[in-house]
Amino acid sequence: GAIMSILALLTMTVLFISETLAFSFTSLKTSITLDDNTDPQIRINFNITLMDLHCDYISVDVLDSLGTNRQNVTKNIEKWQLDADGRRRVFGGRNREQREVRQEEHAESLEELHENGVHAPELTEENFQDFVTTNELSFINFFAPWCIWCQRLHPTWEKFAEKLEEDGVPVGVASVDCVAHAALCREKRIQAFPTLRWFRSGDAISPDYKMDRTVNALTMFTKNKLQMEEKFKDWEENKQKPHHYPEIKRNMMGMAPEHPGCQVSGHLMVNRVPGNFHIQAKSKSHNLNAAMTNLTHKINHLSFGDDKMHSSRQRTLKRVLAQVPDDHKQIAPIDESLFHTNKYHQAYHHYIKVVSTHLKVGSGSMKDVLLYQFIEQNQIVYYDVDDVPEARFSYDISPMSVVVEKESRKWYDYLTSLCAIIGGTFTTLGLIDAFFYKVFRLKKD
């Protein structure tokens, strides 16, 4: 009897501790329901670095199945020009529209302007280097015959060259046909037409000219460059500060190396229907050179919904996410991913499936957290020679929603289990005791 009582006590103690622990801990329950979100739009947060595309030529466009077609979106978007090491160098602006370059119309045709001689000769691969080397200073127009902006510039460029000759300005002005001399333009990395580039003793001087294309504007720019040249020569003759010479050279001549990389970031408000946003090389005053458009990009960040991870409630949200399994944390699964294209006429397209997720595991303001998980697939798309490629992000929002919530036992269930433990233990051990009592009694008889 004493042994059975001790066994009963030990059994009830073990079961009581196990039941108490099970009651004190909660488990996570996942369910799938129809998404009851009635918001008409969803937010897309992005931070993407284009490795080989200048900020002046980046356009963010949005299209969807409802017919929305928003070109060159600038609201809530900022751009940073990067240096060769990927660091931010020049702020390209926030909410800034692309600047429209003012053109000049002339009554004379190009042929009529050539009647008194050609003042801006057309260069080839054979004489280009000789021209920019012979002329200490030169200003070159890289163009394509099919480019409408180049066609409008031709008379202005010829008049500009003639005016410099009349004024005795020591600058060589010329043009390069990038269709007839494609290899030369590839070597000079001409990404858009027209590209107006300044050369000094055969070396290109950054940045390219992107202001108004009028005779007066071009002449003023050239004379300002000449003044900078004179100041530079004064510094060059000063031998008292040899250690500062390279820095002086860059500051006086505007020769700080310009890298085409650009970081574009911000957010878009889009309709909750299938659609896409894409980053494309585009300009209001240039025709892009499809043969030199490289859409290699790095996704620093991409997410949907409110950007909670960068808000004031970031710490609280991290505590909530710490309670959730990793397979429910696919909020930004492709952050810090590089998508490299090693050839022109191709670009990565991304296909994204978005699922809303309700995390009901916190407390207070974080009792019900709405996040958007997504999975992404991508592939390289090949373009025709004349088409400018784009980095496309196609998204589709699922009508289903994942609900993750805590599941805990009710107090009355706990009490019922305790009573069952006590009663069950006594009943079971009582039956065992009665069985052994009869067995031993039969042996004695």
Tab-separated table of C-alpha atoms in Angstrom:
chain	number	residue	atom	x	y	z
A	1	GLY	CA	0.000	0.000	0.000
A	2	ALA	CA	2.786	2.396	0.862
A	3	ILE	CA	4.548	1.667	-2.422
A	4	MET	CA	1.393	2.318	-4.424
A	5	SER	CA	0.819	5.589	-2.585
A	6	ILE	CA	4.360	6.755	-3.352
A	7	LEU	CA	3.943	5.768	-7.025
A	8	ALA	CA	0.651	7.637	-7.147
A	9	LEU	CA	2.238	10.748	-5.661
A	10	LEU	CA	5.204	10.658	-8.057
A	11	THR	CA	2.965	10.074	-11.083
A	12	MET	CA	0.657	12.959	-10.181
A	13	THR	CA	3.647	15.259	-9.558
A	14	VAL	CA	5.179	14.520	-12.979
A	15	LEU	CA	1.844	14.924	-14.764
A	16	PHE	CA	1.048	18.115	-12.846
A	17	ILE	CA	4.378	19.716	-13.811
A	18	SER	CA	3.987	18.660	-17.453
A	19	GLU	CA	0.447	20.011	-17.634
A	20	THR	CA	1.442	23.297	-15.981
A	21	LEU	CA	4.305	23.801	-18.403
A	22	ALA	CA	2.023	23.047	-21.339
A	23	PHE	CA	-0.493	25.579	-19.993
A	24	SER	CA	2.105	28.331	-19.443
A	25	PHE	CA	3.616	28.093	-22.932
A	26	THR	CA	1.819	29.126	-26.127
A	27	SER	CA	2.175	27.739	-29.640
A	28	LEU	CA	1.787	29.408	-33.027
A	29	LYS	CA	-1.099	28.536	-35.273
A	30	THR	CA	-1.070	29.344	-38.987
A	31	SER	CA	-4.223	29.582	-41.070
A	32	ILE	CA	-5.096	30.782	-44.562
A	33	THR	CA	-8.113	33.007	-45.195
A	34	LEU	CA	-9.384	35.363	-47.852
A	35	ASP	CA	-7.653	38.731	-47.620
A	36	ASP	CA	-10.175	41.234	-46.239
A	37	ASN	CA	-7.932	44.267	-46.850
A	38	THR	CA	-10.031	46.993	-48.495
A	39	ASP	CA	-7.201	49.470	-49.146
A	40	PRO	CA	-7.228	50.387	-52.854
A	41	GLN	CA	-3.444	50.742	-53.043
A	42	ILE	CA	-0.294	49.139	-51.722
A	43	ARG	CA	3.092	50.718	-51.131
A	44	ILE	CA	6.305	49.457	-52.767
A	45	ASN	CA	9.577	50.426	-51.071
A	46	PHE	CA	12.759	50.132	-53.105
A	47	ASN	CA	16.423	51.051	-53.089
A	48	ILE	CA	18.213	49.941	-56.241
A	49	THR	CA	21.672	50.704	-57.551
A	50	LEU	CA	22.196	50.848	-61.317
A	51	MET	CA	25.860	50.085	-61.869
A	52	ASP	CA	26.276	51.598	-65.324
A	53	LEU	CA	23.502	54.118	-65.900
A	54	HIS	CA	23.650	57.844	-65.183
A	55	CYS	CA	20.967	59.399	-62.958
A	56	ASP	CA	20.052	61.825	-65.753
A	57	TYR	CA	18.835	58.900	-67.862
A	58	ILE	CA	16.903	56.906	-65.241
A	59	SER	CA	13.122	56.773	-65.482
A	60	VAL	CA	10.805	54.836	-63.137
A	61	ASP	CA	7.545	53.824	-64.845
A	62	VAL	CA	4.438	52.073	-63.473
A	63	LEU	CA	1.879	49.994	-65.392
A	64	ASP	CA	-0.954	47.741	-64.191
A	65	SER	CA	-3.891	45.687	-65.441
A	66	LEU	CA	-6.358	48.547	-64.802
A	67	GLY	CA	-4.687	50.600	-67.516
A	68	THR	CA	-2.502	52.763	-65.281
A	69	ASN	CA	0.517	54.016	-67.201
A	70	ARG	CA	2.651	56.471	-65.239
A	71	GLN	CA	5.839	57.511	-67.005
A	72	ASN	CA	8.936	58.881	-65.273
A	73	VAL	CA	7.501	58.887	-61.748
A	74	THR	CA	9.437	61.327	-59.533
A	75	LYS	CA	7.182	61.724	-56.475
A	76	ASN	CA	8.824	60.276	-53.321
A	77	ILE	CA	11.883	59.185	-55.352
A	78	GLU	CA	15.438	60.394	-54.923
A	79	LYS	CA	18.589	59.740	-56.908
A	80	TRP	CA	22.251	59.730	-55.949
A	81	GLN	CA	25.114	59.731	-58.411
A	82	LEU	CA	27.784	57.251	-57.284
A	83	ASP	CA	31.537	57.197	-57.586
A	84	ALA	CA	33.610	54.287	-58.893
A	85	ASP	CA	33.566	52.665	-55.425
A	86	GLY	CA	29.774	52.778	-55.156
A	87	ARG	CA	29.694	55.625	-52.621
A	88	ARG	CA	27.214	58.472	-52.907
A	89	ARG	CA	28.899	61.426	-54.574
A	90	VAL	CA	26.310	63.860	-55.951
A	91	PHE	CA	22.676	64.223	-54.910
A	92	GLY	CA	20.587	63.906	-58.040
A	93	GLY	CA	17.429	65.367	-56.491
A	94	ARG	CA	14.153	64.277	-54.886
A	95	ASN	CA	10.785	64.630	-56.620
A	96	ARG	CA	12.693	66.258	-59.493
A	97	GLU	CA	11.480	66.106	-63.063
A	98	GLN	CA	13.983	65.680	-65.849
A	99	ARG	CA	15.082	69.062	-67.135
A	100	GLU	CA	13.982	69.988	-70.640
A	101	VAL	CA	16.860	71.310	-72.710
A	102	ARG	CA	16.064	74.393	-74.777
A	103	GLN	CA	16.711	73.989	-78.507
A	104	GLU	CA	17.234	76.665	-81.130
A	105	GLU	CA	15.502	76.881	-84.506
A	106	HIS	CA	17.266	78.277	-87.561
A	107	ALA	CA	15.933	79.490	-90.885
A	108	GLU	CA	18.915	78.089	-92.773
A	109	SER	CA	19.361	74.404	-93.440
A	110	LEU	CA	22.609	72.603	-92.738
A	111	GLU	CA	23.413	72.530	-96.450
A	112	GLU	CA	22.975	76.315	-96.687
A	113	LEU	CA	25.265	76.824	-93.693
A	114	HIS	CA	27.910	74.702	-95.425
A	115	GLU	CA	27.994	76.984	-98.484
A	116	ASN	CA	30.796	79.049	-96.943
A	117	GLY	CA	32.629	75.951	-95.732
A	118	VAL	CA	32.264	73.264	-93.082
A	119	HIS	CA	33.171	74.668	-89.673
A	120	ALA	CA	32.399	71.525	-87.612
A	121	PRO	CA	34.015	68.657	-89.567
A	122	GLU	CA	32.875	65.057	-89.128
A	123	LEU	CA	35.562	62.844	-87.637
A	124	THR	CA	36.304	59.157	-88.192
A	125	GLU	CA	38.259	56.494	-86.321
A	126	GLU	CA	41.312	57.411	-88.385
A	127	ASN	CA	41.476	61.141	-87.604
A	128	PHE	CA	39.626	61.464	-84.281
A	129	GLN	CA	42.609	61.056	-81.976
A	130	ASP	CA	44.757	63.289	-84.169
A	131	PHE	CA	42.080	66.037	-84.030
A	132	VAL	CA	41.602	66.036	-80.236
A	133	THR	CA	45.367	65.827	-79.689
A	134	THR	CA	46.338	68.547	-82.208
A	135	ASN	CA	43.731	70.912	-80.738
A	136	GLU	CA	44.645	71.494	-77.105
A	137	LEU	CA	40.935	72.092	-76.436
A	138	SER	CA	38.136	70.515	-78.446
A	139	PHE	CA	34.370	70.147	-78.196
A	140	ILE	CA	32.884	67.058	-79.896
A	141	ASN	CA	29.262	66.245	-80.774
A	142	PHE	CA	28.602	62.478	-80.812
A	143	PHE	CA	25.366	61.964	-82.740
A	144	ALA	CA	23.214	59.461	-84.590
A	145	PRO	CA	21.560	60.442	-87.896
A	146	TRP	CA	18.179	58.984	-86.815
A	147	CYS	CA	18.141	60.940	-83.530
A	148	ILE	CA	15.597	63.799	-83.691
A	149	TRP	CA	17.518	65.845	-81.087
A	150	CYS	CA	20.695	65.461	-83.121
A	151	GLN	CA	18.928	66.628	-86.275
A	152	ARG	CA	17.736	69.753	-84.458
A	153	LEU	CA	21.231	70.381	-83.106
A	154	HIS	CA	23.108	70.168	-86.430
A	155	PRO	CA	22.460	73.794	-87.607
A	156	THR	CA	23.132	75.138	-84.099
A	157	TRP	CA	26.380	73.190	-83.862
A	158	GLU	CA	27.564	74.473	-87.249
A	159	LYS	CA	26.709	78.084	-86.337
A	160	PHE	CA	28.416	77.648	-82.977
A	161	ALA	CA	31.611	76.398	-84.667
A	162	GLU	CA	31.503	79.298	-87.137
A	163	LYS	CA	31.095	81.826	-84.320
A	164	LEU	CA	34.109	80.446	-82.459
A	165	GLU	CA	36.176	80.799	-85.646
A	166	GLU	CA	35.005	84.393	-86.123
A	167	ASP	CA	35.816	85.233	-82.484
A	168	GLY	CA	39.204	83.525	-82.731
A	169	VAL	CA	38.439	81.136	-79.866
A	170	PRO	CA	41.127	78.379	-79.831
A	171	VAL	CA	38.762	75.432	-79.542
A	172	GLY	CA	38.324	72.715	-82.150
A	173	VAL	CA	34.657	71.861	-82.806
A	174	ALA	CA	33.734	68.643	-84.610
A	175	SER	CA	31.176	65.815	-84.805
A	176	VAL	CA	31.195	62.021	-84.830
A	177	ASP	CA	28.526	59.886	-86.532
A	178	CYS	CA	28.001	57.009	-84.098
A	179	VAL	CA	26.182	54.899	-86.679
A	180	ALA	CA	28.979	55.075	-89.240
A	181	HIS	CA	31.661	54.871	-86.542
A	182	ALA	CA	30.044	52.668	-83.918
A	183	ALA	CA	33.340	51.225	-82.681
A	184	LEU	CA	34.665	54.688	-81.822
A	185	CYS	CA	31.501	55.560	-79.891
A	186	ARG	CA	31.620	52.257	-78.009
A	187	GLU	CA	35.199	53.018	-77.077
A	188	LYS	CA	34.116	56.448	-75.752
A	189	ARG	CA	31.103	54.852	-73.980
A	190	ILE	CA	28.488	57.066	-75.592
A	191	GLN	CA	25.180	56.201	-73.869
A	192	ALA	CA	22.878	58.863	-75.365
A	193	PHE	CA	22.561	61.076	-78.420
A	194	PRO	CA	23.616	63.778	-78.721
A	195	THR	CA	26.551	63.634	-76.302
A	196	LEU	CA	28.550	66.859	-76.198
A	197	ARG	CA	31.952	66.151	-74.705
A	198	TRP	CA	34.878	68.428	-73.930
A	199	PHE	CA	38.442	67.227	-74.568
A	200	ARG	CA	41.741	68.614	-73.353
A	201	SER	CA	44.895	67.377	-75.086
A	202	GLY	CA	43.109	64.201	-76.133
A	203	ASP	CA	41.580	63.431	-72.707
A	204	ALA	CA	37.841	63.623	-72.063
A	205	ILE	CA	36.788	66.105	-69.358
A	206	SER	CA	33.801	65.186	-67.182
A	207	PRO	CA	30.942	65.841	-66.976
A	208	ASP	CA	29.392	65.974	-70.440
A	209	TYR	CA	27.567	69.150	-71.452
A	210	LYS	CA	23.828	68.851	-70.711
A	211	MET	CA	22.584	72.429	-70.686
A	212	ASP	CA	20.691	74.402	-73.373
A	213	ARG	CA	21.626	73.735	-76.990
A	214	THR	CA	21.714	77.259	-78.324
A	215	VAL	CA	24.582	79.157	-79.920
A	216	ASN	CA	24.755	81.622	-77.027
A	217	ALA	CA	24.638	78.902	-74.350
A	218	LEU	CA	27.312	76.828	-76.070
A	219	THR	CA	29.518	79.893	-76.636
A	220	MET	CA	29.207	80.992	-73.018
A	221	PHE	CA	30.050	77.493	-71.815
A	222	THR	CA	33.129	77.382	-74.045
A	223	LYS	CA	34.402	80.781	-72.894
A	224	ASN	CA	33.880	79.802	-69.253
A	225	LYS	CA	35.913	76.669	-69.917
A	226	LEU	CA	38.675	78.804	-71.409
A	227	GLN	CA	38.718	81.014	-68.316
A	228	MET	CA	39.055	77.908	-66.172
A	229	GLU	CA	41.908	76.820	-68.419
A	230	GLU	CA	43.749	80.092	-67.832
A	231	LYS	CA	43.291	79.772	-64.069
A	232	PHE	CA	44.520	76.209	-64.250
A	233	LYS	CA	47.621	77.269	-66.157
A	234	ASP	CA	48.344	79.854	-63.471
A	235	TRP	CA	48.188	77.122	-60.877
A	236	GLU	CA	50.278	74.834	-63.061
A	237	GLU	CA	53.060	77.419	-63.178
A	238	ASN	CA	53.031	77.723	-59.397
A	239	LYS	CA	55.594	75.211	-58.170
A	240	GLN	CA	55.364	76.173	-54.512
A	241	LYS	CA	52.598	73.691	-53.703
A	242	PRO	CA	53.474	70.533	-55.618
A	243	HIS	CA	51.616	68.222	-53.247
A	244	HIS	CA	48.311	69.981	-53.924
A	245	TYR	CA	48.649	69.914	-57.692
A	246	PRO	CA	46.343	66.929	-58.448
A	247	GLU	CA	43.572	68.312	-56.239
A	248	ILE	CA	43.938	71.795	-57.741
A	249	LYS	CA	43.778	70.288	-61.204
A	250	ARG	CA	40.495	68.541	-60.488
A	251	ASN	CA	38.901	71.557	-58.806
A	252	MET	CA	39.934	74.116	-61.405
A	253	MET	CA	39.199	72.022	-64.444
A	254	GLY	CA	36.116	70.134	-63.324
A	255	MET	CA	37.978	66.894	-63.900
A	256	ALA	CA	36.541	64.988	-60.931
A	257	PRO	CA	35.989	61.566	-62.482
A	258	GLU	CA	32.330	60.933	-63.253
A	259	HIS	CA	31.052	57.392	-62.861
A	260	PRO	CA	27.736	56.423	-64.524
A	261	GLY	CA	26.417	54.512	-61.473
A	262	CYS	CA	23.240	55.764	-59.794
A	263	GLN	CA	21.285	54.805	-56.685
A	264	VAL	CA	17.533	55.349	-56.998
A	265	SER	CA	15.314	54.901	-53.945
A	266	GLY	CA	11.913	55.807	-52.564
A	267	HIS	CA	8.418	54.355	-52.643
A	268	LEU	CA	5.522	53.969	-55.070
A	269	MET	CA	1.789	53.785	-54.357
A	270	VAL	CA	0.271	51.289	-56.800
A	271	ASN	CA	-3.151	49.705	-57.254
A	272	ARG	CA	-3.722	46.319	-55.613
A	273	VAL	CA	-3.911	44.567	-58.976
A	274	PRO	CA	-1.286	42.773	-61.087
A	275	GLY	CA	1.182	45.221	-62.572
A	276	ASN	CA	4.822	46.145	-62.815
A	277	PHE	CA	7.232	48.969	-62.230
A	278	HIS	CA	10.358	49.173	-64.295
A	279	ILE	CA	13.546	51.188	-64.463
A	280	GLN	CA	14.419	52.242	-67.963
A	281	ALA	CA	16.973	54.473	-69.645
A	282	LYS	CA	15.012	57.456	-70.919
A	283	SER	CA	15.506	61.189	-71.428
A	284	LYS	CA	13.373	64.132	-72.500
A	285	SER	CA	16.191	65.616	-74.559
A	286	HIS	CA	18.215	62.586	-75.684
A	287	ASN	CA	17.763	59.396	-77.615
A	288	LEU	CA	19.335	56.553	-75.700
A	289	ASN	CA	21.956	54.404	-77.342
A	290	ALA	CA	20.455	50.909	-77.069
A	291	ALA	CA	23.808	49.372	-77.900
A	292	MET	CA	25.381	50.862	-74.745
A	293	THR	CA	22.573	50.531	-72.184
A	294	ASN	CA	23.629	48.243	-69.343
A	295	LEU	CA	20.943	47.421	-66.740
A	296	THR	CA	23.156	45.560	-64.262
A	297	HIS	CA	21.645	46.373	-60.874
A	298	LYS	CA	21.850	45.606	-57.180
A	299	ILE	CA	18.689	45.456	-55.075
A	300	ASN	CA	19.652	47.045	-51.773
A	301	HIS	CA	16.079	46.828	-50.502
A	302	LEU	CA	12.675	45.832	-51.863
A	303	SER	CA	9.532	45.368	-49.773
A	304	PHE	CA	5.781	45.883	-49.873
A	305	GLY	CA	3.524	47.714	-47.416
A	306	ASP	CA	4.550	50.281	-44.806
A	307	ASP	CA	8.298	50.308	-44.401
A	308	LYS	CA	8.111	49.284	-40.747
A	309	MET	CA	11.695	48.063	-40.589
A	310	HIS	CA	12.831	51.668	-41.080
A	311	SER	CA	10.248	53.286	-38.792
A	312	SER	CA	10.296	54.393	-35.151
A	313	ARG	CA	8.724	51.057	-34.157
A	314	GLN	CA	11.589	49.032	-35.582
A	315	ARG	CA	12.708	47.564	-32.258
A	316	THR	CA	9.208	46.523	-31.282
A	317	LEU	CA	8.666	44.910	-34.658
A	318	LYS	CA	11.919	42.978	-34.346
A	319	ARG	CA	10.706	41.554	-31.010
A	320	VAL	CA	7.493	40.458	-32.702
A	321	LEU	CA	9.350	38.859	-35.610
A	322	ALA	CA	11.627	37.013	-33.164
A	323	GLN	CA	8.578	34.968	-32.150
A	324	VAL	CA	7.798	33.947	-35.723
A	325	PRO	CA	9.463	31.067	-37.631
A	326	ASP	CA	11.841	32.001	-40.440
A	327	ASP	CA	9.483	30.742	-43.127
A	328	HIS	CA	7.086	33.578	-42.168
A	329	LYS	CA	9.721	36.320	-42.429
A	330	GLN	CA	10.065	36.576	-46.222
A	331	ILE	CA	9.541	40.348	-46.102
A	332	ALA	CA	12.600	41.339	-48.117
A	333	PRO	CA	14.136	38.082	-49.379
A	334	ILE	CA	16.189	39.587	-52.230
A	335	ASP	CA	17.852	42.454	-50.374
A	336	GLU	CA	21.559	42.882	-51.190
A	337	SER	CA	21.205	40.768	-54.357
A	338	LEU	CA	23.221	41.585	-57.484
A	339	PHE	CA	21.826	40.912	-60.970
A	340	HIS	CA	24.659	41.208	-63.437
A	341	THR	CA	24.293	41.222	-67.212
A	342	ASN	CA	27.575	40.726	-69.049
A	343	LYS	CA	26.193	41.619	-72.482
A	344	TYR	CA	24.200	44.465	-73.966
A	345	HIS	CA	20.607	44.071	-75.241
A	346	GLN	CA	19.550	42.068	-72.193
A	347	ALA	CA	18.163	42.744	-68.728
A	348	TYR	CA	16.758	40.905	-65.729
A	349	HIS	CA	12.994	40.717	-65.268
A	350	HIS	CA	11.684	39.907	-61.782
A	351	TYR	CA	8.374	38.122	-61.124
A	352	ILE	CA	7.027	38.611	-57.610
A	353	LYS	CA	4.104	36.922	-55.821
A	354	VAL	CA	2.949	38.951	-52.817
A	355	VAL	CA	0.985	37.484	-49.884
A	356	SER	CA	-0.354	39.576	-47.003
A	357	THR	CA	0.502	38.198	-43.566
A	358	HIS	CA	-1.188	39.087	-40.265
A	359	LEU	CA	1.032	38.518	-37.234
A	360	LYS	CA	-1.181	38.357	-34.136
A	361	VAL	CA	1.581	37.539	-31.701
A	362	GLY	CA	2.395	40.924	-30.129
A	363	SER	CA	0.640	43.236	-27.729
A	364	GLY	CA	-0.560	46.825	-27.653
A	365	SER	CA	-0.029	48.641	-30.960
A	366	MET	CA	1.710	45.520	-32.314
A	367	LYS	CA	-1.125	43.142	-31.493
A	368	ASP	CA	-2.013	42.755	-35.171
A	369	VAL	CA	0.873	43.513	-37.538
A	370	LEU	CA	0.224	43.472	-41.282
A	371	LEU	CA	3.252	42.507	-43.353
A	372	TYR	CA	3.685	41.451	-46.940
A	373	GLN	CA	5.776	38.419	-47.746
A	374	PHE	CA	6.803	37.624	-51.285
A	375	ILE	CA	8.676	35.125	-53.357
A	376	GLU	CA	10.651	36.162	-56.414
A	377	GLN	CA	11.805	34.523	-59.589
A	378	ASN	CA	13.868	36.150	-62.304
A	379	GLN	CA	15.189	35.546	-65.759
A	380	ILE	CA	17.272	37.353	-68.361
A	381	VAL	CA	15.207	38.796	-71.213
A	382	TYR	CA	16.849	39.502	-74.568
A	383	TYR	CA	15.981	42.619	-76.578
A	384	ASP	CA	16.181	43.564	-80.217
A	385	VAL	CA	19.146	45.670	-81.283
A	386	ASP	CA	17.063	48.863	-81.501
A	387	ASP	CA	15.131	48.360	-78.226
A	388	VAL	CA	16.333	49.924	-74.986
A	389	PRO	CA	16.266	47.276	-72.210
A	390	GLU	CA	14.551	47.784	-68.849
A	391	ALA	CA	14.832	46.235	-65.391
A	392	ARG	CA	11.252	45.107	-64.775
A	393	PHE	CA	9.595	44.135	-61.493
A	394	SER	CA	6.244	42.427	-62.147
A	395	TYR	CA	4.073	41.837	-59.083
A	396	ASP	CA	0.857	39.951	-58.378
A	397	ILE	CA	-0.953	40.258	-55.047
A	398	SER	CA	-2.571	37.056	-53.797
A	399	PRO	CA	-6.270	37.187	-52.756
A	400	MET	CA	-5.405	34.901	-49.848
A	401	SER	CA	-3.923	35.985	-46.546
A	402	VAL	CA	-1.785	34.122	-44.016
A	403	VAL	CA	-2.727	34.570	-40.353
A	404	VAL	CA	-0.160	33.694	-37.682
A	405	GLU	CA	-1.491	33.852	-34.125
A	406	LYS	CA	-0.728	32.515	-30.689
A	407	GLU	CA	-2.675	29.504	-29.498
A	408	SER	CA	-2.906	28.928	-25.729
A	409	ARG	CA	-5.080	26.685	-23.523
A	410	LYS	CA	-8.045	28.036	-21.614
A	411	TRP	CA	-7.907	28.079	-17.800
A	412	TYR	CA	-10.886	25.766	-17.464
A	413	ASP	CA	-9.224	23.283	-19.765
A	414	TYR	CA	-6.201	23.369	-17.448
A	415	LEU	CA	-8.324	22.746	-14.338
A	416	THR	CA	-10.185	19.928	-16.084
A	417	SER	CA	-6.877	18.313	-16.969
A	418	LEU	CA	-5.668	18.557	-13.352
A	419	CYS	CA	-8.829	16.892	-12.091
A	420	ALA	CA	-8.480	14.208	-14.717
A	421	ILE	CA	-4.870	13.627	-13.630
A	422	ILE	CA	-5.834	13.232	-9.980
A	423	GLY	CA	-8.857	11.049	-10.669
A	424	GLY	CA	-7.197	9.045	-13.394
A	425	THR	CA	-4.099	8.389	-11.290
A	426	PHE	CA	-6.057	7.169	-8.320
A	427	THR	CA	-8.360	5.040	-10.475
A	428	THR	CA	-5.537	3.466	-12.471
A	429	LEU	CA	-3.351	2.750	-9.469
A	430	GLY	CA	-6.381	1.464	-7.573
A	431	LEU	CA	-7.041	-1.080	-10.318
A	432	ILE	CA	-3.396	-2.098	-10.311
A	433	ASP	CA	-3.424	-2.428	-6.513
A	434	ALA	CA	-6.580	-4.556	-6.628
A	435	PHE	CA	-5.031	-6.788	-9.310
A	436	PHE	CA	-1.882	-7.461	-7.283
A	437	TYR	CA	-3.928	-7.985	-4.093
A	438	LYS	CA	-5.960	-10.759	-5.751
A	439	VAL	CA	-2.870	-12.365	-7.232
A	440	PHE	CA	-1.007	-12.519	-3.947
A	441	ARG	CA	-4.133	-13.647	-2.099
A	442	LEU	CA	-4.600	-16.606	-4.474
A	443	LYS	CA	-0.993	-17.646	-3.889
A	444	LYS	CA	-1.517	-17.628	-0.086
A	445	ASP	CA	-4.656	-19.748	-0.431
